[in-house]
Amino acid sequence: MRKAIYPGSFDPMTYGHLDIIQRAAKIFDELTVSVLNNKLKTPLFSVEERVKILQKAVADMPNVKVESFSGLLVDYAKSRDVPVVIRGLRAITDFEYELQNAQTNAKLSRGELDTMFLTTSLEYAYLSSSSVKEIASFNGDISMCVPDFVAELVYQKYGFLKK
Ligand code: PNS
């Protein structure tokens, strides 16, 4: 069985993430979307909230599950017996950071964990969770960035009603 992990912060999940999830789910038999529980960052959504959002978004994808993890990605992947990590590349600016992470993970895992990059579809190439949060914090329109139910939750966090 071909298994992969798609790790990230997903704070919050965007259409760009969903695009990568849908495409990776066609390549692999089982895809686990894994939300990093990062104690160093102060996220907008708790890990539990981010997992719930993702679970709702992938409810119609039978070979996709959602989990959270903490610690090193290589340790988590090993514990799940998964040899491949999926990451999305939007632009050349993502590449240096992603290449370094992929090489670090390959080294840390002694070659047992590979990273596969999927290029984000062009229509979502401009999207990031950070810009979604910035736009929403000024009550701007994020309907082109995230599904409606996510937009509603983001606006609630900033004390706005859904636009
Ligand atoms: O959505 P993000 O914030 O770009 O995701 C980054 C993520 C979660 C993939 C990365 O930070 C990660 O794997 N963190 C776990 C800690 C780890 O293994 N670090 C070593 C890799 S350099």
Coordinates of N, CA and C and ligand atoms in Angstrom, one line a residue:
M1 N 0.8 -1.2 0.0 CA 0.0 0.0 0.0 C 0.9 1.3 0.0
R2 N 0.6 2.2 -0.9 CA 1.4 3.4 -1.0 C 0.8 4.4 0.0
K3 N 1.7 4.8 1.0 CA 1.2 5.7 2.0 C 2.0 7.0 2.0
A4 N 1.3 8.2 2.3 CA 2.1 9.4 2.4 C 1.4 10.3 3.5
I5 N 2.3 11.2 3.9 CA 1.9 12.2 4.9 C 1.9 13.5 4.3
Y6 N 0.9 14.4 4.5 CA 1.0 15.8 4.1 C 1.0 16.6 5.4
P7 N 2.2 17.0 5.8 CA 2.2 17.8 7.1 C 2.1 19.3 6.9
G8 N 1.7 20.0 7.9 CA 1.7 21.4 7.8 C 1.1 22.1 9.0
S9 N 1.0 23.4 9.0 CA 0.4 24.1 10.1 C -1.1 24.2 9.9
F10 N -1.5 24.4 8.6 CA -2.9 24.5 8.3 C -3.7 25.5 9.2
D11 N -3.2 26.7 9.3 CA -3.7 27.7 10.2 C -4.2 28.9 9.5
P12 N -5.3 28.9 8.8 CA -6.2 27.7 8.5 C -5.9 27.1 7.2
M13 N -6.6 25.9 7.0 CA -6.5 25.3 5.7 C -7.1 26.2 4.6
T14 N -6.4 26.2 3.5 CA -6.9 27.1 2.3 C -7.3 26.2 1.1
Y15 N -7.8 26.8 0.1 CA -8.1 26.1 -1.2 C -6.7 25.5 -1.7
G16 N -5.6 26.2 -1.5 CA -4.3 25.7 -1.9 C -4.0 24.4 -1.3
H17 N -4.2 24.2 0.0 CA -4.0 23.0 0.7 C -4.9 21.9 0.2
L18 N -6.2 22.3 0.0 CA -7.2 21.3 -0.5 C -6.8 20.8 -1.9
D19 N -6.3 21.6 -2.7 CA -5.8 21.2 -4.0 C -4.7 20.2 -3.9
I20 N -3.8 20.4 -3.1 CA -2.7 19.4 -2.9 C -3.2 18.1 -2.3
I21 N -4.1 18.2 -1.3 CA -4.7 17.0 -0.7 C -5.4 16.2 -1.8
Q22 N -6.3 16.9 -2.6 CA -7.0 16.1 -3.6 C -6.1 15.4 -4.6
R23 N -5.0 16.1 -5.0 CA -4.1 15.5 -6.0 C -3.3 14.4 -5.4
A24 N -2.8 14.6 -4.2 CA -2.0 13.6 -3.5 C -2.8 12.3 -3.3
A25 N -4.1 12.5 -3.0 CA -5.0 11.4 -2.7 C -5.2 10.5 -3.9
K26 N -5.0 11.1 -5.1 CA -5.1 10.3 -6.3 C -3.9 9.5 -6.6
I27 N -2.7 9.9 -6.0 CA -1.5 9.3 -6.3 C -1.2 8.1 -5.3
F28 N -1.7 8.4 -4.0 CA -1.4 7.4 -2.9 C -2.7 6.7 -2.5
D29 N -2.5 5.5 -2.0 CA -3.6 4.7 -1.5 C -4.2 5.3 -0.2
E30 N -3.2 5.8 0.6 CA -3.7 6.4 1.9 C -2.9 7.6 2.2
L31 N -3.6 8.7 2.4 CA -2.9 10.0 2.7 C -3.3 10.5 4.1
T32 N -2.3 10.8 4.9 CA -2.6 11.3 6.2 C -2.3 12.8 6.2
V33 N -3.2 13.7 6.4 CA -3.0 15.1 6.6 C -2.6 15.3 8.1
S34 N -1.4 15.8 8.3 CA -0.9 15.9 9.7 C -0.7 17.3 10.2
V35 N -1.4 17.7 11.2 CA -1.3 19.1 11.7 C -0.2 19.2 12.7
L36 N 0.8 20.0 12.5 CA 1.8 20.2 13.5 C 1.4 20.9 14.7
N37 N 1.6 20.3 15.9 CA 1.3 20.9 17.2 C 2.6 21.6 17.6
N38 N 2.7 22.9 17.2 CA 4.0 23.6 17.4 C 3.9 24.6 18.5
K39 N 4.6 24.2 19.6 CA 4.4 25.0 20.9 C 5.1 26.4 20.7
L40 N 6.0 26.5 19.7 CA 6.7 27.8 19.5 C 5.9 28.9 18.8
K41 N 4.8 28.4 18.2 CA 4.0 29.4 17.4 C 2.6 29.6 18.1
T42 N 2.1 30.8 18.0 CA 0.8 31.1 18.5 C -0.2 31.1 17.4
P43 N -0.9 30.0 17.2 CA -1.8 30.0 16.0 C -3.1 30.7 16.2
L44 N -3.8 30.9 15.2 CA -5.2 31.5 15.3 C -6.1 30.4 15.7
F45 N -6.0 29.2 15.2 CA -6.8 28.1 15.5 C -6.0 27.0 16.4
S46 N -6.7 26.4 17.4 CA -6.0 25.4 18.1 C -5.8 24.2 17.2
V47 N -5.0 23.3 17.6 CA -4.7 22.1 16.9 C -6.0 21.3 16.6
E48 N -6.8 21.2 17.7 CA -8.1 20.5 17.6 C -9.0 21.2 16.6
E49 N -9.1 22.5 16.6 CA -9.9 23.2 15.6 C -9.4 23.0 14.2
R50 N -8.1 23.0 14.0 CA -7.5 22.8 12.7 C -7.8 21.4 12.2
V51 N -7.7 20.4 13.1 CA -8.0 19.0 12.7 C -9.5 18.9 12.3
K52 N -10.4 19.5 13.0 CA -11.8 19.4 12.7 C -12.1 20.1 11.4
I53 N -11.5 21.2 11.1 CA -11.7 21.9 9.8 C -11.3 21.0 8.7
L54 N -10.1 20.4 8.8 CA -9.6 19.5 7.7 C -10.5 18.3 7.6
Q55 N -10.9 17.7 8.7 CA -11.8 16.5 8.7 C -13.1 16.8 7.9
K56 N -13.6 18.0 8.1 CA -14.8 18.4 7.4 C -14.5 18.5 5.9
A57 N -13.4 19.1 5.6 CA -13.1 19.4 4.2 C -12.8 18.1 3.4
V58 N -12.3 17.0 4.1 CA -11.9 15.8 3.4 C -12.9 14.7 3.6
A59 N -14.1 15.1 4.2 CA -15.1 14.1 4.5 C -15.5 13.2 3.4
D60 N -15.4 13.7 2.1 CA -15.8 12.9 1.0 C -14.6 12.2 0.3
M61 N -13.5 12.2 1.0 CA -12.3 11.5 0.4 C -12.0 10.3 1.3
P62 N -12.4 9.1 0.8 CA -12.3 7.9 1.7 C -10.9 7.5 2.1
N63 N -9.9 7.9 1.2 CA -8.5 7.4 1.6 C -7.7 8.5 2.2
V64 N -8.4 9.6 2.8 CA -7.6 10.6 3.5 C -8.1 10.7 4.9
K65 N -7.1 10.7 5.8 CA -7.4 10.9 7.3 C -6.6 12.1 7.8
V66 N -7.0 12.6 8.9 CA -6.4 13.8 9.5 C -6.0 13.4 10.9
E67 N -4.7 13.9 11.2 CA -4.2 13.6 12.6 C -3.4 14.9 13.0
S68 N -3.0 14.9 14.3 CA -2.0 15.9 14.7 C -0.8 15.2 15.1
F69 N 0.3 16.0 15.1 CA 1.6 15.4 15.6 C 2.4 16.5 16.2
S70 N 3.3 16.0 17.1 CA 4.3 17.0 17.7 C 5.7 16.3 17.6
G71 N 6.7 17.2 17.7 CA 8.1 16.6 17.6 C 8.5 16.6 16.2
L72 N 9.5 15.7 15.9 CA 10.1 15.7 14.6 C 9.2 14.9 13.6
L73 N 9.2 15.4 12.4 CA 8.4 14.8 11.3 C 8.9 13.4 11.0
V74 N 10.3 13.2 11.0 CA 10.8 11.9 10.7 C 10.4 10.9 11.8
D75 N 10.3 11.3 13.0 CA 9.9 10.3 14.1 C 8.4 9.9 13.9
Y76 N 7.6 11.0 13.6 CA 6.2 10.7 13.4 C 6.0 9.8 12.2
A77 N 6.7 10.1 11.1 CA 6.5 9.3 9.9 C 6.9 7.8 10.1
K78 N 8.0 7.7 10.9 CA 8.5 6.3 11.2 C 7.4 5.6 12.0
S79 N 6.9 6.3 13.0 CA 5.9 5.7 13.9 C 4.7 5.2 13.1
R80 N 4.4 5.9 12.0 CA 3.2 5.5 11.2 C 3.6 4.6 10.0
D81 N 4.9 4.3 9.9 CA 5.5 3.5 8.8 C 5.2 4.1 7.5
V82 N 5.3 5.4 7.4 CA 5.1 6.1 6.1 C 6.4 6.6 5.5
P83 N 6.7 6.3 4.3 CA 8.0 6.7 3.7 C 8.1 7.9 2.9
V84 N 6.9 8.6 2.7 CA 6.9 9.7 1.8 C 6.1 10.9 2.5
V85 N 6.7 12.1 2.3 CA 6.1 13.3 2.8 C 5.7 14.1 1.5
I86 N 4.5 14.7 1.5 CA 4.1 15.6 0.4 C 4.2 17.0 0.8
R87 N 4.7 17.8 0.0 CA 4.7 19.3 0.2 C 4.3 20.0 -1.1
G88 N 3.6 21.1 -0.9 CA 3.2 21.9 -2.1 C 4.3 23.0 -2.4
L89 N 4.5 23.2 -3.6 CA 5.4 24.3 -4.0 C 4.6 25.3 -4.8
R90 N 4.6 26.6 -4.3 CA 3.8 27.6 -5.0 C 4.7 28.4 -5.9
A91 N 5.9 28.7 -5.5 CA 6.8 29.6 -6.3 C 8.2 29.3 -5.9
I92 N 9.1 29.9 -6.6 CA 10.5 29.6 -6.3 C 10.9 30.1 -4.9
T93 N 10.1 31.0 -4.4 CA 10.4 31.5 -3.0 C 10.2 30.3 -2.0
D94 N 9.3 29.4 -2.3 CA 9.1 28.2 -1.4 C 10.3 27.3 -1.5
F95 N 11.0 27.3 -2.6 CA 11.8 26.2 -3.0 C 13.0 26.0 -2.0
E96 N 13.7 27.1 -1.7 CA 14.9 27.0 -0.8 C 14.6 26.4 0.5
Y97 N 13.5 26.9 1.1 CA 13.1 26.4 2.5 C 12.7 24.9 2.4
E98 N 11.9 24.6 1.3 CA 11.4 23.2 1.2 C 12.5 22.3 0.9
L99 N 13.5 22.7 0.1 CA 14.6 21.8 -0.3 C 15.4 21.5 1.0
Q100 N 15.7 22.6 1.7 CA 16.4 22.4 3.0 C 15.8 21.4 3.9
N101 N 14.4 21.6 4.1 CA 13.7 20.7 5.0 C 13.7 19.3 4.5
A102 N 13.6 19.1 3.1 CA 13.5 17.8 2.6 C 14.9 17.1 2.8
Q103 N 16.0 17.8 2.6 CA 17.3 17.3 2.7 C 17.6 16.9 4.2
T104 N 17.1 17.8 5.1 CA 17.3 17.6 6.5 C 16.6 16.3 6.9
N105 N 15.3 16.2 6.4 CA 14.6 15.0 6.8 C 15.2 13.7 6.2
A106 N 15.7 13.8 5.0 CA 16.4 12.7 4.4 C 17.6 12.2 5.2
K107 N 18.3 13.2 5.7 CA 19.5 13.0 6.5 C 19.1 12.4 7.9
L108 N 18.2 13.1 8.5 CA 17.7 12.6 9.9 C 17.2 11.2 9.8
S109 N 16.5 10.8 8.7 CA 15.9 9.5 8.6 C 16.8 8.5 8.0
R110 N 18.1 8.9 7.7 CA 19.1 8.0 7.1 C 18.5 7.5 5.7
G111 N 17.9 8.4 5.0 CA 17.4 8.1 3.7 C 16.1 7.3 3.6
E112 N 15.4 7.2 4.8 CA 14.2 6.4 4.8 C 12.9 7.3 4.5
L113 N 13.1 8.6 4.6 CA 11.9 9.5 4.4 C 12.2 10.4 3.2
D114 N 11.4 10.2 2.2 CA 11.5 11.0 0.9 C 10.4 12.1 0.9
T115 N 10.7 13.2 0.3 CA 9.8 14.3 0.1 C 9.4 14.4 -1.3
M116 N 8.1 14.4 -1.6 CA 7.6 14.6 -3.0 C 6.9 15.9 -3.1
F117 N 7.3 16.7 -4.1 CA 6.7 18.1 -4.2 C 5.6 18.0 -5.3
L118 N 4.5 18.6 -5.0 CA 3.5 18.9 -6.0 C 3.4 20.4 -6.2
T119 N 3.4 20.8 -7.4 CA 3.3 22.2 -7.7 C 1.8 22.6 -7.5
T120 N 1.6 23.7 -6.7 CA 0.3 24.2 -6.5 C -0.3 24.6 -7.8
S121 N -1.6 24.3 -8.0 CA -2.3 24.8 -9.2 C -2.2 26.3 -9.3
L122 N -2.0 26.8 -10.5 CA -1.7 28.2 -10.7 C -2.8 29.1 -10.1
E123 N -4.1 28.7 -10.1 CA -5.1 29.6 -9.6 C -5.0 29.8 -8.1
Y124 N -4.2 28.9 -7.4 CA -4.0 29.1 -5.9 C -2.6 29.5 -5.6
A125 N -1.7 29.8 -6.6 CA -0.3 30.0 -6.3 C -0.1 31.2 -5.4
Y126 N -1.0 32.1 -5.4 CA -0.8 33.4 -4.6 C -1.2 33.2 -3.1
L127 N -1.9 32.1 -2.8 CA -2.6 31.9 -1.5 C -1.6 31.5 -0.4
S128 N -1.9 32.0 0.8 CA -1.2 31.5 2.0 C -2.1 31.7 3.2
S129 N -1.9 30.9 4.2 CA -2.7 31.0 5.4 C -2.4 32.4 6.0
S130 N -1.2 32.9 5.9 CA -0.9 34.2 6.6 C -1.7 35.3 5.9
S131 N -1.7 35.3 4.5 CA -2.5 36.3 3.9 C -4.0 36.2 4.2
V132 N -4.5 35.0 4.3 CA -5.9 34.8 4.7 C -6.2 35.5 6.0
K133 N -5.3 35.3 7.0 CA -5.5 35.9 8.3 C -5.4 37.4 8.3
E134 N -4.4 37.9 7.5 CA -4.2 39.3 7.4 C -5.5 40.0 6.8
I135 N -5.9 39.4 5.7 CA -7.1 40.0 5.0 C -8.3 40.0 5.9
A136 N -8.5 38.8 6.6 CA -9.7 38.6 7.5 C -9.6 39.6 8.7
S137 N -8.4 39.8 9.1 CA -8.3 40.7 10.3 C -8.7 42.1 10.1
F138 N -8.8 42.5 8.7 CA -9.3 43.8 8.3 C -10.7 43.7 7.7
N139 N -11.3 42.5 8.0 CA -12.7 42.2 7.5 C -12.7 42.2 6.0
G140 N -11.6 41.9 5.4 CA -11.6 41.8 3.9 C -12.2 40.5 3.4
D141 N -12.3 40.4 2.1 CA -13.0 39.2 1.5 C -12.0 38.0 1.3
I142 N -12.3 36.9 2.0 CA -11.4 35.7 1.8 C -12.2 34.6 1.1
S143 N -13.3 34.9 0.5 CA -14.1 33.9 -0.1 C -13.4 33.1 -1.2
M144 N -12.4 33.8 -1.8 CA -11.6 33.1 -2.9 C -10.5 32.2 -2.4
C145 N -10.3 32.3 -1.1 CA -9.1 31.6 -0.4 C -9.5 30.4 0.3
V146 N -10.7 30.4 0.9 CA -11.0 29.2 1.8 C -12.5 28.9 1.6
P147 N -12.9 27.7 1.9 CA -14.3 27.3 1.8 C -15.2 28.2 2.8
D148 N -16.5 28.3 2.5 CA -17.3 29.2 3.3 C -17.3 28.9 4.8
F149 N -17.3 27.6 5.1 CA -17.4 27.3 6.5 C -16.1 27.7 7.3
V150 N -15.0 27.7 6.5 CA -13.7 28.1 7.1 C -13.7 29.6 7.3
A151 N -14.2 30.3 6.2 CA -14.2 31.8 6.3 C -15.1 32.2 7.5
E152 N -16.2 31.6 7.7 CA -17.0 31.9 8.8 C -16.3 31.8 10.2
L153 N -15.5 30.7 10.3 CA -14.8 30.5 11.6 C -13.6 31.5 11.7
V154 N -13.0 31.9 10.6 CA -11.9 32.9 10.6 C -12.5 34.2 11.0
Y155 N -13.6 34.7 10.4 CA -14.1 36.0 10.8 C -14.5 36.0 12.2
Q156 N -15.1 34.9 12.7 CA -15.5 34.8 14.1 C -14.3 35.1 15.0
K157 N -13.1 34.5 14.6 CA -11.9 34.7 15.5 C -11.6 36.2 15.6
Y158 N -11.8 36.9 14.5 CA -11.5 38.3 14.5 C -12.7 39.2 15.0
G159 N -13.7 38.6 15.4 CA -14.9 39.3 15.9 C -15.8 39.9 14.9
F160 N -15.7 39.4 13.7 CA -16.6 39.8 12.6 C -17.6 38.8 12.3
L161 N -18.7 39.2 11.8 CA -19.7 38.2 11.2 C -19.2 37.8 9.8
K162 N -19.7 36.7 9.3 CA -19.3 36.3 8.0 C -19.7 37.4 7.0
K163 N -18.8 37.7 6.0 CA -19.1 38.7 5.0 C -20.2 38.2 4.0
Ligands
PNS1 O1 2.7 24.6 6.9 P1 4.1 24.8 7.4 O2 4.2 25.6 8.6 O3 4.9 25.3 6.3 O4 4.6 23.3 7.8 C1 6.0 23.1 8.2 C2 6.2 21.7 8.7 C3 5.1 21.3 9.7 C4 6.1 20.7 7.5 C5 7.6 21.6 9.3 O5 7.8 22.7 10.2 C6 7.9 20.4 10.1 O6 7.9 19.3 9.6 N1 8.0 20.5 11.5 C7 8.2 19.4 12.4 C8 9.5 19.5 13.1 C9 10.6 18.9 12.2 O7 10.6 17.7 11.9 N2 11.6 19.7 11.9 C10 12.7 19.3 11.1 C11 12.5 19.5 9.6 S1 13.7 20.7 9.1

